[in-house]
Amino acid sequence: MVRTLVCVRICNFFVLKQPFLCFYLTFCYFIPQAKFFTPAQINEFKECFSLYDKKQKGRLDVKDLITVMRCLGTSPTLGEIERHLQVHKIEKSGSLDFSTFLTMMHRQIQQEDPKTEILEALRMTDKQKKGYIQASELRAKLTMLGEKLTVKEVDELFKEANIKTGGVVNYEEFIEIVTLPPVDY
């Protein structure tokens, strides 16, 4: 781990002069996150991180952390941000380097896994633990709880998942269908 941090610090030194070298060092030597993120993801994270690196020193002010993480598709709460900072012993008035940011992004993405969250919620609904719930019960939950969907949105979702109005829903199959990435034409 010490060697990894040294390489990332070297990377941060070269950010302004040789951005491609920076990307190479970040990807090749930051082993813990490199195995979780693709080169394209790391590049996207670095680009967004750099936009908020106002002093261009390879550091992000803590006050900008929640904004950057949200720009990159996560939804951390203030409490989650505080926990990330506590884990890394960073003060609210401080800053963090890119390697620490990657670690925080990885942890945030892991805890926001939509498949796991939806599966747990549906399992709690399945009192008989058979892997199925009534379509009418799923419809009621989707239109009345949390971020409520409209009837039209639920109809479209059911149509896409091939769910019959009076039928039952295998919730593991349902989760696989609704969490597929959107088609990119």
CSV table of C-alpha atoms in Angstrom, one decimal:
chain,number,residue,atom,x,y,z
A,1,MET,CA,0.0,0.0,0.0
A,2,VAL,CA,2.9,2.4,0.7
A,3,ARG,CA,4.2,1.9,-2.9
A,4,THR,CA,0.7,2.6,-4.2
A,5,LEU,CA,0.4,5.9,-2.4
A,6,VAL,CA,3.9,7.0,-3.6
A,7,CYS,CA,2.9,6.3,-7.2
A,8,VAL,CA,-0.3,8.3,-6.9
A,9,ARG,CA,1.6,11.2,-5.3
A,10,ILE,CA,4.0,11.1,-8.3
A,11,CYS,CA,0.9,11.1,-10.5
A,12,ASN,CA,-0.5,14.1,-8.8
A,13,PHE,CA,2.8,16.0,-9.3
A,14,PHE,CA,2.6,15.3,-13.1
A,15,VAL,CA,-1.1,16.2,-13.5
A,16,LEU,CA,-0.5,19.6,-15.1
A,17,LYS,CA,2.5,18.7,-17.3
A,18,GLN,CA,1.7,15.2,-18.5
A,19,PRO,CA,-2.0,14.2,-18.0
A,20,PHE,CA,-1.6,10.9,-19.9
A,21,LEU,CA,1.3,9.8,-17.6
A,22,CYS,CA,-1.0,10.6,-14.7
A,23,PHE,CA,-3.7,8.4,-16.0
A,24,TYR,CA,-1.3,5.6,-16.6
A,25,LEU,CA,0.2,5.7,-13.2
A,26,THR,CA,-3.2,6.0,-11.5
A,27,PHE,CA,-4.6,3.0,-13.4
A,28,CYS,CA,-1.5,0.7,-13.2
A,29,TYR,CA,-0.4,1.3,-9.7
A,30,PHE,CA,-3.4,2.2,-7.7
A,31,ILE,CA,-4.2,-1.5,-7.4
A,32,PRO,CA,-7.0,-1.6,-4.9
A,33,GLN,CA,-9.3,0.6,-7.0
A,34,ALA,CA,-8.0,-0.4,-10.4
A,35,LYS,CA,-9.6,-3.9,-10.0
A,36,PHE,CA,-13.0,-2.3,-9.2
A,37,PHE,CA,-13.0,0.5,-11.9
A,38,THR,CA,-12.5,0.4,-15.6
A,39,PRO,CA,-9.9,2.7,-17.2
A,40,ALA,CA,-12.9,4.7,-18.6
A,41,GLN,CA,-14.4,5.1,-15.1
A,42,ILE,CA,-11.1,6.2,-13.6
A,43,ASN,CA,-10.6,8.7,-16.4
A,44,GLU,CA,-14.2,10.1,-15.9
A,45,PHE,CA,-13.6,10.3,-12.1
A,46,LYS,CA,-10.2,12.1,-12.7
A,47,GLU,CA,-11.8,14.5,-15.1
A,48,CYS,CA,-14.5,15.5,-12.7
A,49,PHE,CA,-12.1,15.6,-9.8
A,50,SER,CA,-9.8,17.9,-11.8
A,51,LEU,CA,-12.7,20.3,-12.6
A,52,TYR,CA,-13.1,21.0,-8.8
A,53,ASP,CA,-9.3,21.0,-8.1
A,54,LYS,CA,-9.3,24.8,-8.0
A,55,LYS,CA,-5.6,25.2,-7.1
A,56,GLN,CA,-4.6,22.5,-9.6
A,57,LYS,CA,-2.6,20.7,-6.9
A,58,GLY,CA,-4.2,17.3,-7.2
A,59,ARG,CA,-6.5,17.9,-4.2
A,60,LEU,CA,-10.2,18.3,-3.7
A,61,ASP,CA,-11.7,20.5,-1.0
A,62,VAL,CA,-14.0,18.6,1.3
A,63,LYS,CA,-16.7,21.1,0.7
A,64,ASP,CA,-16.8,20.0,-3.0
A,65,LEU,CA,-16.8,16.3,-2.2
A,66,ILE,CA,-20.5,15.7,-2.2
A,67,THR,CA,-21.0,17.7,-5.4
A,68,VAL,CA,-18.3,15.7,-7.3
A,69,MET,CA,-19.6,12.4,-6.0
A,70,ARG,CA,-23.2,13.3,-7.1
A,71,CYS,CA,-21.9,14.5,-10.5
A,72,LEU,CA,-20.5,11.0,-11.0
A,73,GLY,CA,-23.8,9.3,-10.3
A,74,THR,CA,-23.8,8.5,-6.6
A,75,SER,CA,-26.1,9.9,-4.0
A,76,PRO,CA,-24.3,10.2,-0.8
A,77,THR,CA,-26.0,11.8,2.2
A,78,LEU,CA,-24.2,14.3,4.5
A,79,GLY,CA,-23.9,11.5,7.1
A,80,GLU,CA,-22.2,9.2,4.5
A,81,ILE,CA,-19.8,12.0,3.6
A,82,GLU,CA,-18.9,12.5,7.3
A,83,ARG,CA,-18.3,8.7,7.6
A,84,HIS,CA,-16.0,8.7,4.6
A,85,LEU,CA,-14.1,11.6,6.1
A,86,GLN,CA,-13.8,9.9,9.5
A,87,VAL,CA,-12.5,6.7,8.0
A,88,HIS,CA,-9.7,8.7,6.2
A,89,LYS,CA,-9.2,11.1,9.2
A,90,ILE,CA,-9.9,14.1,7.1
A,91,GLU,CA,-11.3,17.3,8.6
A,92,LYS,CA,-14.3,19.1,7.2
A,93,SER,CA,-12.1,22.1,6.3
A,94,GLY,CA,-9.5,19.9,4.7
A,95,SER,CA,-8.9,18.4,1.3
A,96,LEU,CA,-8.2,14.9,-0.2
A,97,ASP,CA,-6.1,13.5,-3.0
A,98,PHE,CA,-7.4,11.4,-5.9
A,99,SER,CA,-6.4,8.1,-4.5
A,100,THR,CA,-8.5,8.8,-1.4
A,101,PHE,CA,-11.3,10.0,-3.6
A,102,LEU,CA,-11.3,6.7,-5.5
A,103,THR,CA,-11.5,4.8,-2.3
A,104,MET,CA,-14.5,6.9,-1.2
A,105,MET,CA,-16.2,6.4,-4.6
A,106,HIS,CA,-15.7,2.7,-4.4
A,107,ARG,CA,-17.2,2.4,-1.0
A,108,GLN,CA,-20.1,4.7,-1.9
A,109,ILE,CA,-20.9,2.7,-5.1
A,110,GLN,CA,-20.7,-0.5,-3.1
A,111,GLN,CA,-23.3,0.7,-0.5
A,112,GLU,CA,-25.6,2.1,-3.2
A,113,ASP,CA,-25.9,-1.2,-5.1
A,114,PRO,CA,-29.5,-0.9,-6.4
A,115,LYS,CA,-29.9,-4.7,-7.0
A,116,THR,CA,-29.1,-5.5,-3.3
A,117,GLU,CA,-31.3,-2.7,-2.0
A,118,ILE,CA,-34.3,-3.7,-4.2
A,119,LEU,CA,-33.9,-7.4,-3.4
A,120,GLU,CA,-33.8,-6.8,0.3
A,121,ALA,CA,-37.0,-4.6,0.2
A,122,LEU,CA,-38.8,-7.3,-1.9
A,123,ARG,CA,-37.6,-10.1,0.4
A,124,MET,CA,-39.1,-8.3,3.4
A,125,THR,CA,-42.4,-8.2,1.5
A,126,ASP,CA,-42.3,-12.0,0.7
A,127,LYS,CA,-43.5,-13.3,4.1
A,128,GLN,CA,-43.5,-17.0,2.8
A,129,LYS,CA,-40.0,-16.7,1.5
A,130,LYS,CA,-40.8,-18.3,-1.9
A,131,GLY,CA,-39.2,-15.8,-4.2
A,132,TYR,CA,-42.5,-14.4,-5.4
A,133,ILE,CA,-44.9,-11.6,-4.6
A,134,GLN,CA,-48.3,-10.6,-6.0
A,135,ALA,CA,-48.1,-8.1,-8.9
A,136,SER,CA,-50.9,-6.1,-7.1
A,137,GLU,CA,-48.7,-5.8,-4.0
A,138,LEU,CA,-45.7,-4.7,-6.0
A,139,ARG,CA,-47.8,-2.2,-7.8
A,140,ALA,CA,-49.1,-0.8,-4.5
A,141,LYS,CA,-45.6,-0.5,-3.1
A,142,LEU,CA,-44.3,1.2,-6.2
A,143,THR,CA,-47.1,3.8,-6.3
A,144,MET,CA,-47.4,4.5,-2.6
A,145,LEU,CA,-44.0,4.2,-1.0
A,146,GLY,CA,-40.6,6.0,-1.3
A,147,GLU,CA,-40.1,7.8,-4.6
A,148,LYS,CA,-43.7,7.1,-5.8
A,149,LEU,CA,-44.1,6.0,-9.4
A,150,THR,CA,-47.1,7.0,-11.4
A,151,VAL,CA,-49.6,4.4,-12.6
A,152,LYS,CA,-48.4,4.9,-16.1
A,153,GLU,CA,-44.8,4.4,-15.1
A,154,VAL,CA,-45.7,1.2,-13.3
A,155,ASP,CA,-47.7,0.0,-16.3
A,156,GLU,CA,-44.6,0.6,-18.5
A,157,LEU,CA,-42.4,-1.2,-16.0
A,158,PHE,CA,-44.7,-4.2,-15.8
A,159,LYS,CA,-45.0,-4.3,-19.6
A,160,GLU,CA,-41.2,-4.3,-20.0
A,161,ALA,CA,-40.8,-7.0,-17.3
A,162,ASN,CA,-43.7,-9.0,-18.9
A,163,ILE,CA,-45.7,-9.0,-15.6
A,164,LYS,CA,-49.4,-9.8,-15.8
A,165,THR,CA,-51.7,-7.6,-13.7
A,166,GLY,CA,-53.2,-10.4,-11.6
A,167,GLY,CA,-50.1,-12.5,-11.6
A,168,VAL,CA,-47.1,-13.1,-9.4
A,169,VAL,CA,-43.6,-11.6,-9.7
A,170,ASN,CA,-40.4,-13.6,-9.3
A,171,TYR,CA,-38.6,-10.7,-7.7
A,172,GLU,CA,-35.1,-11.9,-8.5
A,173,GLU,CA,-35.9,-11.9,-12.3
A,174,PHE,CA,-37.7,-8.6,-11.9
A,175,ILE,CA,-34.6,-7.0,-10.4
A,176,GLU,CA,-32.4,-8.3,-13.2
A,177,ILE,CA,-34.8,-6.7,-15.8
A,178,VAL,CA,-35.2,-3.3,-14.0
A,179,THR,CA,-31.5,-2.8,-13.2
A,180,LEU,CA,-30.3,-3.5,-16.7
A,181,PRO,CA,-28.4,-0.5,-18.1
A,182,PRO,CA,-30.5,1.6,-20.6
A,183,VAL,CA,-30.0,0.8,-24.3
A,184,ASP,CA,-27.5,3.2,-25.8
A,185,TYR,CA,-28.3,3.7,-29.5
